[in-house]
Structure formats: structure tokens, C-alpha cells
């Protein structure tokens, strides 16, 4: 077993995908030890929070070394985990594929190239499901962003002596299903960047920026000033108005995969002047083909045909595919890093479908989640009653127990990929952490100790991770709240206090007051 605490000090700090409220005051801001009885009382207080309403909570805390549940409340009750499901997906992905796994994307030709450099046939971008192509997140690792990546692909074509493509440019996304999103993602999610569908060819994380000019007077209509990168063939109907000053982003894009229409509704703050929101690209493969054609044109290569994706029918030349260039993705270790630290849904869904493909099954969500469950069972996790509807936790149909999540965390500590898995989890109380999670547990034993993934969808709040307590025990924990009305702040703050209190937990008897 790898010692969690010894790994922690040298591992990179973490970020959370969603901003969380500032730590509440009270016992979570202190450093005195607490007992199990005190934590049981705290859990009872959480269950009686007015903000919980008729909702319910589940708590499970496990002593990793002894594999003993030391604290539990509704731990065997199946509940929606939100993005805590990414703990499940990343654990399964690392356990089966390994931290060094990479995706490979090939640039290929079908047809013949004559002495004048004319390709009589089709240029094909053969996708592997790589979710990182053209992503800005990996530029610091030496991987190109959107424009740089397409320019490299165009250079490979030029280096092959091709000056004209007498045919189409196809993004071949057939490795995955053409159903980009799971069945039950909600209407108010699927047009927005965090619900971008995963395809066999993905580019720029399948998202675009929508820029607005906002008037000063509330209720007045806004103006869309730019779409970056351009979304050719999609009409945008803007219904966004100016909202109260300082009100933040309440604008949502309503669209579906492969649609040619997007309607934007909601409000943006009237005192902002300008604002940018992010949307989900409707047809990732076609978008990639169009961006590649644009890069070819920049390189002076003429394309007489059209860009083509999943539902376009290109004219394929005769003969075998000839590979001109292969792009290798960052390793899974880096993908898992951002998957958990920034809670990137696209990365989680790509890992899920990749697990299916690597097992020789169809690249669908159903196949991927089935393989995920099988991997968990091979690790010794009891998956009875577990429902996996996607890989990211965005689906409201997902259902896991707090005990199952703790079991996964516990089993991963003994797996060779554990250092990578642990490194991917957000860290608390680290001043230079780029997320607001860095404010949790400052000046308490949780600082640079607690590692936890958060989860948040409507009426769901969850956390899961590791912490060393005051007695030196390594604990795995999972906290879930479902079905609370209104604001998540009361439950969020209570869970944050409870997580910090886990770092103060002692197995020694406390002196009488």
C-alpha cells in the first residue's frame, strides 16, 4: 500500500470545477482534536439543517489501513453523486488503461497523388476519441492549441508534397457512436460547454465562446458581438437581456447535437459592459474538418471538395488509407489531472467510451459504463445496486452509495496507478491553488492534507477523497446530499466543516471538560 500522506507533500495542488462558498466559521476553523462522538453529533445537526428540508444525506468514512468503516450514516443508500462520479471514472480508467495510455489521431489519404501534387481522393482525419486535440490546457506541456494543431496537420499535408486536394476533407469519428451525449442529460445543460458531447474526433474541447455587449439598463436586449471560433452553419437567436448589476452569468444556450439553431436565453449583469459565455459545438467532427480546411487554405493548399463529418458523405478515392502524420495525445495521467481538478465532463465521457473500445465493444455510453462496473468489480468493489448513466456525473440518473465510493478510494490506494489518481484530486488549504478550494481549511490540520473531489448539480452536493486524521490514520470519505430545496450553501458549508473536522479526528479519549 502506498502511504497517502507521504505522497501528498510532493504532489501538485488541485482545483475544483465549480466555485464553492467560503469556509464557514466555527469548529472547522479550529485545530483542537475531535472525537467520533462529536462527529456523529455534527452529522445529526446536518440532518436537522433547515436548508436540508426533506432531503437526505449519506456519510461514509473508512480507515484505509484497517479497511474499517468508522463513521456511517445512510452509507448503503444509493444517491446521485454529481461530479463525484469522476472519482469512479478516473479510478476505472487509470486502473485498466494505465497512466501512460495515449490516444493517437491519424491524418490519412485515400486516392492517388500525381506529379503535380494533386490528391485525387480524400484527406481523412481518423479520430481515436482523443478529447485533448487543440485544448489550451496542455499547451504548457508542449501540446498545441487549436490553431497551432490544425496548422501542424496542414504542414504534414504540405510536407507530403500535396498542393491540391481534388476531393473532400473528412473527419472520421466512427470509433465512437454518433450519439454524442447520454440519453438523459437535461435540456438546460446540453447546449452549454460543460455538456459538450464527446465524438470520435474532438477539437478545442468541443466548445466555443459567445461574446456579448451588455447595455446599462436592466431588461434591455444584449448584442452578440463575436463567436470564437466561428460556428459556420449555426444560427444564433439571442434572447439575453441585461440583469441586475453584479448578478453574474445567468445566460444559457439551448441547442442539441447536430442542430443548426441555438437559442440563448437569460440575463447577464448590466454593469459588466462585455461578457463571454461558452457553448457546446453541435457537430465536433464537422467542426474539426472545417478547421482543417481553413488551415490547409492558410498553408496554400487548395481544397476543391467540402469538409465532411459524421453525417456528410464524402467522395472516397480508391485504395488503402495512407497515413501521413500521427498525433499522440498527452498521457492519461495528465488527462486525469484536469478531469478531476477542473471537473471536465468531456474528458470523463471520453475515458468512459475509450474503456469500451479498448475492451473490443462499441464506443457507446452504455458499453463504457458496463466496462467501468466490471473494472470496479475486478478491484474488489461491491457494485450491487450501482447505476451508471454516464462517466461525468451530469446525469441525474446516476446512483451510487457512499460506501461504494469509499471502497473505490480504499482499493485504489493499493493500485500501482494510485500516485496519479491521488495527484488528480483537488487539495485544500494550499495558498497558490488556482481554485477557491484553496480557502478550505486554511490554518487547520486539513491544509495541504485533505484531497477531495466535489460534485454539484441541481439539489445535489457531494464530496469524496482522502485525509489524514489527528491520530495519523489515512481516511477515505464520501459525503452526499440529495433532494435539498433552494440554495446549496447551508449543506455545502456544513460538509466543508465536517471534512475539516475529519482532519482533527482522534482515536484517543478526550479529557472530561
Coordinates of C-alpha atoms in Angstrom, one line a residue:
X1 CA 0.0 0.0 0.0
X2 CA 1.3 3.5 -0.8
X3 CA 1.2 5.9 2.1
X4 CA -1.2 8.7 1.2
X5 CA 0.4 11.3 3.4
X6 CA 3.9 10.7 2.1
X7 CA 2.6 11.1 -1.4
X8 CA 0.8 14.4 -0.6
X9 CA 3.6 16.8 0.0
X10 CA 5.3 16.3 -3.3
X11 CA 2.1 16.2 -5.4
X12 CA 0.8 19.1 -7.4
X13 CA -2.0 21.2 -5.9
X14 CA -5.6 20.9 -7.1
X15 CA -8.5 22.9 -8.4
X16 CA -12.3 22.4 -8.3
X17 CA -14.5 22.8 -11.3
X18 CA -17.1 24.7 -9.5
X19 CA -16.6 27.7 -7.2
X20 CA -17.5 26.8 -3.6
X21 CA -18.6 29.1 -0.8
X22 CA -16.1 30.4 1.6
X23 CA -15.4 28.3 4.7
X24 CA -17.9 28.8 7.4
X25 CA -16.8 29.8 10.9
X26 CA -16.9 27.6 13.9
X27 CA -15.2 24.3 14.8
X28 CA -13.9 23.8 11.2
X29 CA -11.6 26.8 11.8
X30 CA -10.0 25.4 14.9
X31 CA -7.3 22.8 15.4
X32 CA -8.3 21.0 18.5
X33 CA -8.9 17.3 18.2
X34 CA -12.5 16.0 17.9
X35 CA -13.9 12.5 18.7
X36 CA -16.1 10.2 16.7
X37 CA -19.0 11.0 19.1
X38 CA -18.6 14.7 18.3
X39 CA -18.7 14.0 14.5
X40 CA -21.8 11.9 15.0
X41 CA -23.4 14.8 16.7
X42 CA -22.3 17.1 13.8
X43 CA -23.9 14.7 11.3
X44 CA -27.1 14.7 13.3
X45 CA -27.0 18.6 13.2
X46 CA -26.6 18.5 9.4
X47 CA -29.6 16.2 9.1
X48 CA -31.6 18.8 11.0
X49 CA -30.5 21.8 9.0
X50 CA -33.5 23.8 7.8
X51 CA -31.7 24.1 4.5
X52 CA -31.8 20.4 4.0
X53 CA -35.6 20.4 4.1
X54 CA -36.9 16.9 3.3
X55 CA -33.6 15.9 1.6
X56 CA -31.2 13.3 2.9
X57 CA -27.5 12.9 3.4
X58 CA -25.2 9.9 3.3
X59 CA -21.8 9.7 5.1
X60 CA -19.1 7.1 5.0
X61 CA -15.6 7.3 6.5
X62 CA -13.2 4.4 6.2
X63 CA -9.9 3.8 8.0
X64 CA -7.9 2.8 4.9
X65 CA -5.3 0.7 6.6
X66 CA -7.8 -1.3 8.6
X67 CA -10.5 -1.3 5.9
X68 CA -12.9 -0.5 8.7
X69 CA -15.9 1.8 8.4
X70 CA -15.5 4.2 11.4
X71 CA -18.4 6.6 10.6
X72 CA -21.5 6.0 8.6
X73 CA -25.0 7.4 8.0
X74 CA -27.1 6.1 5.2
X75 CA -23.9 4.8 3.7
X76 CA -25.6 2.0 1.8
X77 CA -28.3 4.2 0.3
X78 CA -28.0 4.8 -3.4
X79 CA -27.8 8.5 -4.2
X80 CA -26.9 10.8 -7.1
X81 CA -23.2 11.7 -6.8
X82 CA -22.9 14.5 -9.3
X83 CA -19.3 15.0 -10.3
X84 CA -18.0 12.8 -7.5
X85 CA -18.7 10.1 -10.2
X86 CA -15.5 11.3 -11.8
X87 CA -13.7 9.6 -8.9
X88 CA -15.3 6.4 -10.2
X89 CA -14.5 7.0 -13.8
X90 CA -10.9 8.2 -13.3
X91 CA -10.2 5.3 -11.0
X92 CA -11.5 2.8 -13.5
X93 CA -9.7 4.4 -16.4
X94 CA -6.3 4.5 -14.6
X95 CA -6.7 1.0 -13.3
X96 CA -7.5 -0.5 -16.7
X97 CA -5.6 1.8 -19.2
X98 CA -2.7 2.9 -17.0
X99 CA -1.3 6.4 -16.5
X100 CA 0.8 6.3 -19.7
X101 CA -2.1 5.5 -22.0
X102 CA -2.4 7.8 -25.0
X103 CA -4.8 8.4 -27.9
X104 CA -3.5 8.5 -31.4
X105 CA -5.1 10.6 -34.2
X106 CA -4.0 9.9 -37.8
X107 CA -4.0 12.1 -40.9
X108 CA -4.6 9.9 -43.9
X109 CA -5.2 10.0 -47.6
X110 CA -7.3 7.7 -49.8
X111 CA -6.6 8.0 -53.5
X112 CA -3.6 8.9 -55.7
X113 CA -1.2 11.9 -55.7
X114 CA 0.1 12.8 -59.2
X115 CA 3.4 14.5 -60.1
X116 CA 1.8 18.0 -59.7
X117 CA 0.9 17.3 -56.1
X118 CA -2.8 16.8 -56.7
X119 CA -4.5 14.4 -54.4
X120 CA -7.4 12.8 -56.4
X121 CA -9.2 11.4 -53.4
X122 CA -10.0 12.3 -49.8
X123 CA -8.0 13.6 -46.9
X124 CA -9.1 11.9 -43.7
X125 CA -8.6 12.8 -40.0
X126 CA -9.0 9.5 -38.4
X127 CA -10.2 10.0 -34.8
X128 CA -9.4 7.9 -31.7
X129 CA -11.7 9.7 -29.4
X130 CA -8.9 11.9 -28.1
X131 CA -10.5 14.7 -26.0
X132 CA -7.4 16.8 -25.9
X133 CA -6.9 17.9 -29.5
X134 CA -6.4 21.6 -29.7
X135 CA -7.0 22.1 -26.0
X136 CA -5.4 25.1 -24.3
X137 CA -4.9 23.1 -21.1
X138 CA -2.0 21.1 -22.4
X139 CA 0.0 23.9 -24.1
X140 CA 2.3 24.2 -21.0
X141 CA 3.1 20.5 -21.6
X142 CA 4.2 21.3 -25.2
X143 CA 0.9 20.3 -26.9
X144 CA -0.5 22.7 -29.5
X145 CA -3.8 24.7 -29.1
X146 CA -6.5 24.9 -31.7
X147 CA -4.8 27.0 -34.5
X148 CA -1.3 25.5 -33.9
X149 CA -2.7 22.0 -34.0
X150 CA -4.5 22.4 -37.3
X151 CA -1.5 24.3 -38.8
X152 CA 0.7 21.3 -37.9
X153 CA -1.8 19.0 -39.6
X154 CA -1.7 21.2 -42.7
X155 CA 2.1 21.2 -42.7
X156 CA 2.1 17.4 -42.7
X157 CA 0.0 17.6 -45.9
X158 CA 2.4 20.1 -47.5
X159 CA 5.4 18.0 -46.4
X160 CA 3.9 15.1 -48.3
X161 CA 4.0 17.1 -51.5
X162 CA 0.3 17.7 -51.7
X163 CA -0.7 21.1 -53.2
X164 CA -4.3 20.4 -54.2
X165 CA -6.9 18.1 -52.7
X166 CA -9.3 17.2 -55.5
X167 CA -11.9 15.9 -53.1
X168 CA -13.3 16.2 -49.6
X169 CA -11.7 16.5 -46.2
X170 CA -13.3 14.0 -43.8
X171 CA -13.2 13.8 -40.0
X172 CA -13.7 10.1 -39.4
X173 CA -15.3 9.9 -35.9
X174 CA -16.6 6.3 -36.3
X175 CA -14.6 4.9 -33.4
X176 CA -17.4 6.2 -31.1
X177 CA -21.2 6.2 -31.6
X178 CA -22.7 9.2 -33.4
X179 CA -24.9 9.8 -30.3
X180 CA -22.8 12.5 -28.7
X181 CA -24.5 12.8 -25.3
X182 CA -26.2 10.3 -22.9
X183 CA -29.9 9.8 -23.2
X184 CA -31.0 11.8 -20.1
X185 CA -28.8 14.9 -20.0
X186 CA -31.1 17.8 -19.4
X187 CA -32.3 20.4 -21.9
X188 CA -30.8 23.3 -20.0
X189 CA -27.4 21.7 -19.9
X190 CA -26.8 20.3 -23.4
X191 CA -26.2 23.5 -25.3
X192 CA -23.6 24.7 -22.9
X193 CA -19.8 24.0 -22.8
X194 CA -19.9 21.7 -19.7
X195 CA -22.3 19.4 -21.5
X196 CA -20.3 19.3 -24.8
X197 CA -20.8 15.9 -26.4
X198 CA -17.9 13.5 -27.0
X199 CA -17.2 12.3 -30.5
X200 CA -14.6 10.2 -32.2
X201 CA -13.0 13.4 -33.3
X202 CA -12.9 16.3 -30.8
X203 CA -11.3 19.6 -31.2
X204 CA -10.8 22.6 -28.7
X205 CA -12.8 20.6 -26.1
X206 CA -15.8 20.9 -28.4
X207 CA -16.6 24.4 -27.1
X208 CA -16.8 28.0 -28.4
X209 CA -17.0 31.4 -26.9
X210 CA -20.0 33.7 -27.3
X211 CA -19.2 37.4 -26.7
X212 CA -21.9 39.9 -25.6
X213 CA -22.2 43.7 -25.4
X214 CA -24.5 44.4 -22.4
X215 CA -26.5 47.7 -22.1
X216 CA -26.5 49.6 -18.8
X217 CA -30.3 49.5 -18.3
X218 CA -31.8 46.3 -16.9
X219 CA -34.2 44.5 -19.3
X220 CA -32.7 45.9 -22.4
X221 CA -31.5 43.3 -25.0
X222 CA -27.8 42.4 -25.3
X223 CA -25.9 42.0 -28.6
X224 CA -23.7 39.1 -29.7
X225 CA -20.5 40.7 -30.9
X226 CA -18.4 37.6 -31.7
X227 CA -18.4 33.8 -31.8
X228 CA -15.0 32.3 -31.2
X229 CA -14.1 30.0 -33.1
X230 CA -16.8 30.7 -35.7
X231 CA -19.7 28.2 -35.8
X232 CA -20.4 28.0 -39.5
X233 CA -23.9 26.9 -40.4
X234 CA -25.4 27.6 -37.0
X235 CA -27.9 30.4 -36.5
X236 CA -28.0 32.1 -33.1
X237 CA -31.2 33.7 -31.7
X238 CA -30.3 36.0 -28.9
X239 CA -32.9 36.4 -26.1
X240 CA -30.4 37.5 -23.4
X241 CA -31.2 40.7 -21.6
X242 CA -29.3 42.9 -19.1
X243 CA -29.8 41.7 -15.5
X244 CA -29.2 43.3 -12.1
X245 CA -25.6 44.7 -11.5
X246 CA -23.3 42.1 -10.2
X247 CA -25.8 39.3 -10.9
X248 CA -23.3 37.1 -12.8
X249 CA -23.8 34.7 -15.6
X250 CA -27.4 33.5 -15.9
X251 CA -27.4 33.0 -19.7
X252 CA -27.9 29.5 -21.2
X253 CA -27.6 28.2 -24.7
X254 CA -30.4 25.9 -25.8
X255 CA -29.4 23.6 -28.6
X256 CA -28.8 19.9 -29.5
X257 CA -26.1 17.8 -31.2
X258 CA -26.1 18.3 -34.9
X259 CA -28.6 21.2 -34.7
X260 CA -28.3 24.3 -36.9
X261 CA -30.0 26.6 -34.5
X262 CA -29.1 27.8 -31.0
X263 CA -31.3 30.0 -28.8
X264 CA -29.6 31.9 -26.0
X265 CA -31.8 32.9 -23.0
X266 CA -31.3 34.5 -19.6
X267 CA -29.5 37.5 -18.2
X268 CA -26.0 39.0 -17.9
X269 CA -25.0 41.7 -15.4
X270 CA -25.9 45.2 -16.6
X271 CA -22.7 46.7 -15.1
X272 CA -20.3 44.3 -16.9
X273 CA -20.2 46.0 -20.3
X274 CA -19.0 42.9 -22.1
X275 CA -19.3 39.3 -21.2
X276 CA -18.4 35.9 -22.6
X277 CA -20.1 32.6 -22.2
X278 CA -19.2 29.2 -23.6
X279 CA -21.3 26.8 -25.7
X280 CA -21.1 23.2 -26.9
X281 CA -20.2 22.7 -30.5
X282 CA -23.1 20.8 -32.1
X283 CA -21.1 18.7 -34.6
X284 CA -17.5 18.2 -33.4
X285 CA -16.3 16.1 -36.4
X286 CA -17.7 18.6 -39.0
X287 CA -16.2 21.5 -37.0
X288 CA -12.8 19.7 -37.0
X289 CA -13.0 19.1 -40.7
X290 CA -13.8 22.8 -41.3
X291 CA -10.9 24.0 -39.1
X292 CA -8.6 21.7 -41.0
X293 CA -9.7 23.0 -44.4
X294 CA -9.1 26.6 -43.1
X295 CA -5.6 25.6 -42.1
X296 CA -5.0 23.9 -45.4
X297 CA -6.0 27.1 -47.1
X298 CA -3.7 29.2 -44.9
X299 CA -0.9 26.8 -46.0
X300 CA -1.7 27.5 -49.7
X301 CA -3.3 24.1 -50.3
X302 CA -6.4 24.2 -52.4
X303 CA -9.4 22.0 -51.4
X304 CA -12.0 21.6 -54.2
X305 CA -14.3 19.4 -52.2
X306 CA -16.1 20.1 -48.9
X307 CA -15.4 19.4 -45.2
X308 CA -17.3 16.4 -44.0
X309 CA -18.2 14.8 -40.7
X310 CA -20.4 12.1 -39.4
X311 CA -23.4 12.8 -41.5
X312 CA -21.9 14.1 -44.7
X313 CA -21.0 11.7 -47.4
X314 CA -17.5 12.4 -48.9
X315 CA -16.3 11.0 -52.1
X316 CA -13.7 8.4 -51.1
X317 CA -10.9 7.6 -53.6
X318 CA -10.0 4.0 -54.3
X319 CA -7.2 2.2 -52.5
X320 CA -6.0 1.8 -49.0
X321 CA -5.5 4.6 -46.5
X322 CA -2.1 6.1 -46.4
X323 CA -1.0 7.7 -43.1
X324 CA 0.8 11.0 -43.5
X325 CA 1.0 12.0 -39.8
X326 CA 0.1 10.8 -36.4
X327 CA -0.6 12.9 -33.4
X328 CA -0.2 11.4 -29.9
X329 CA -2.1 12.9 -27.0
X330 CA -0.8 13.7 -23.6
X331 CA -0.8 10.7 -21.3
X332 CA -3.9 9.7 -19.4
X333 CA -2.2 10.9 -16.2
X334 CA -2.4 14.5 -17.5
X335 CA -6.0 14.0 -18.7
X336 CA -7.0 12.6 -15.3
X337 CA -5.3 15.6 -13.7
X338 CA -7.6 18.0 -15.4
X339 CA -10.5 15.7 -15.4
X340 CA -10.7 15.8 -11.6
X341 CA -9.1 19.2 -10.9
X342 CA -11.3 21.1 -13.3
X343 CA -14.1 18.5 -13.4
X344 CA -14.0 18.3 -17.2
X345 CA -17.1 16.4 -18.3
X346 CA -15.8 15.8 -21.8
X347 CA -12.7 14.1 -20.5
X348 CA -14.7 11.8 -18.3
X349 CA -17.0 10.8 -21.1
X350 CA -14.1 10.2 -23.5
X351 CA -12.4 7.9 -20.9
X352 CA -15.7 6.0 -20.4
X353 CA -16.2 5.4 -24.2
X354 CA -12.5 4.6 -24.6
X355 CA -12.8 1.8 -22.0
X356 CA -15.5 0.2 -24.1
X357 CA -13.4 0.4 -27.3
X358 CA -10.3 -1.0 -25.6
X359 CA -12.4 -3.9 -24.5
X360 CA -13.5 -4.6 -28.0
X361 CA -17.0 -3.2 -27.5
X362 CA -18.9 -0.4 -29.2
X363 CA -18.0 3.1 -28.3
X364 CA -21.2 4.0 -26.5
X365 CA -22.0 5.3 -23.1
X366 CA -23.9 2.1 -22.2
X367 CA -20.9 -0.1 -23.1
X368 CA -18.5 2.2 -21.3
X369 CA -20.4 2.3 -18.1
X370 CA -20.7 -1.5 -18.2
X371 CA -17.0 -1.9 -18.5
X372 CA -16.5 0.6 -15.7
X373 CA -18.6 -1.5 -13.4
X374 CA -16.7 -4.6 -14.4
X375 CA -13.4 -2.9 -13.6
X376 CA -14.6 -1.9 -10.2
X377 CA -15.7 -5.5 -9.5
X378 CA -12.2 -6.7 -10.5
X379 CA -10.8 -4.3 -7.9
X380 CA -13.0 -5.9 -5.3
X381 CA -15.7 -3.3 -5.1
X382 CA -19.3 -4.4 -4.3
X383 CA -21.2 -2.8 -7.2
X384 CA -24.7 -4.2 -6.2
X385 CA -27.3 -1.6 -7.0
X386 CA -24.9 0.9 -8.6
X387 CA -26.4 2.8 -11.6
X388 CA -24.0 4.5 -14.0
X389 CA -25.7 6.6 -16.7
X390 CA -22.6 8.4 -17.8
X391 CA -19.0 8.9 -16.9
X392 CA -19.1 12.5 -15.6
X393 CA -22.0 12.7 -13.2
X394 CA -24.0 15.1 -15.1
X395 CA -26.9 12.7 -15.4
X396 CA -29.5 12.8 -12.6
X397 CA -30.0 9.0 -13.1
X398 CA -26.6 8.0 -11.7
X399 CA -26.8 6.3 -8.3
X400 CA -24.0 5.1 -6.0
X401 CA -23.7 4.6 -2.3
X402 CA -21.2 6.5 -0.1
X403 CA -19.8 3.1 0.9
X404 CA -19.2 2.1 -2.7
X405 CA -17.2 5.4 -3.3
X406 CA -15.2 4.8 -0.2
X407 CA -14.5 1.3 -1.3
X408 CA -13.1 2.6 -4.6
X409 CA -10.9 5.1 -2.8
X410 CA -9.7 2.4 -0.4
X411 CA -8.9 -0.1 -3.2
X412 CA -7.1 2.5 -5.3
X413 CA -4.5 3.1 -2.5
X414 CA -3.1 -0.4 -3.2
X415 CA -3.1 0.0 -7.0
X416 CA 0.1 0.9 -9.0
X417 CA -1.7 3.9 -10.5
X418 CA -2.6 5.4 -7.1
X419 CA 0.0 8.2 -7.1
X420 CA -1.5 9.5 -10.4
X421 CA -5.0 9.1 -9.1
X422 CA -4.2 10.9 -5.8
X423 CA -2.4 13.7 -7.6
X424 CA -5.6 14.4 -9.7
X425 CA -7.7 15.2 -6.6
X426 CA -8.1 18.8 -5.6
X427 CA -6.1 19.9 -2.5
X428 CA -7.4 22.0 0.4
X429 CA -5.7 25.0 2.0
X430 CA -2.9 25.5 -0.5
X431 CA -2.5 29.3 -1.0
X432 CA -1.4 29.1 -4.6
X433 CA -4.1 26.7 -5.6
X434 CA -5.9 28.4 -8.6
X435 CA -9.3 27.5 -7.3
X436 CA -11.4 28.7 -4.4
X437 CA -10.9 25.3 -2.8
X438 CA -7.6 26.7 -1.6
X439 CA -9.6 28.6 1.0
X440 CA -10.9 25.5 2.7
X441 CA -9.2 24.5 5.9
X442 CA -6.6 27.3 5.9
X443 CA -4.7 27.3 9.2
X444 CA -6.2 23.9 10.2
X445 CA -4.9 20.3 10.0
X446 CA -6.8 20.0 6.7
X447 CA -4.4 22.4 4.9
X448 CA -2.2 20.5 2.4
X449 CA -3.7 17.3 3.7
X450 CA -7.3 17.0 2.6
X451 CA -7.8 15.8 -1.0
X452 CA -11.3 15.8 -2.3
X453 CA -13.4 15.9 -5.5
X454 CA -16.6 17.9 -5.3
X455 CA -19.9 17.3 -7.1
X456 CA -22.7 19.7 -7.7
X457 CA -25.8 19.5 -9.9
X458 CA -29.3 20.8 -9.0
X459 CA -30.2 19.8 -5.5
X460 CA -27.1 17.5 -5.2
X461 CA -23.9 18.2 -3.3
X462 CA -21.2 15.7 -2.7
X463 CA -17.5 15.3 -1.8
X464 CA -15.2 12.3 -1.7
X465 CA -11.5 11.9 -1.1
X466 CA -8.7 11.3 1.5
X467 CA -7.5 13.0 4.7
X468 CA -5.1 12.0 7.4
X469 CA -6.6 12.5 10.9
X470 CA -5.0 13.7 14.1
X471 CA -4.2 10.1 15.1
X472 CA -2.2 9.6 11.8
X473 CA -4.8 7.3 10.2
X474 CA -5.4 7.6 6.5
X475 CA -9.2 8.1 5.9
X476 CA -11.2 7.7 2.8
X477 CA -14.6 9.5 2.9
X478 CA -17.7 10.3 0.9
X479 CA -20.4 12.8 1.8
X480 CA -23.5 13.2 -0.4
X481 CA -26.7 15.3 0.0
X482 CA -29.6 14.9 -2.3
X483 CA -33.0 16.5 -2.6
X484 CA -32.5 19.7 -0.6
X485 CA -34.6 22.7 -1.7
X486 CA -33.2 26.1 -2.7
X487 CA -29.6 27.2 -2.1
X488 CA -26.9 24.6 -1.6
X489 CA -24.9 26.9 0.7
X490 CA -26.1 25.5 4.1
X491 CA -25.3 21.9 3.1
X492 CA -22.1 23.0 1.4
X493 CA -20.7 24.8 4.4
X494 CA -21.8 22.0 6.8
X495 CA -20.0 19.4 4.6
X496 CA -16.9 21.6 4.4
X497 CA -16.8 21.9 8.2
X498 CA -17.2 18.2 8.5
X499 CA -14.3 17.5 6.1
X500 CA -12.0 19.8 8.1
X501 CA -13.2 18.1 11.3
X502 CA -12.1 14.7 9.8
X503 CA -8.5 16.1 9.8
X504 CA -9.0 16.8 13.6
X505 CA -10.4 13.4 14.4
X506 CA -8.6 11.4 17.1
X507 CA -8.9 7.9 18.3
X508 CA -7.8 8.8 21.8
X509 CA -10.2 9.6 24.6
X510 CA -10.6 13.3 25.3
X511 CA -10.3 14.6 28.8
X512 CA -13.5 15.5 30.6
X513 CA -14.4 19.2 30.4

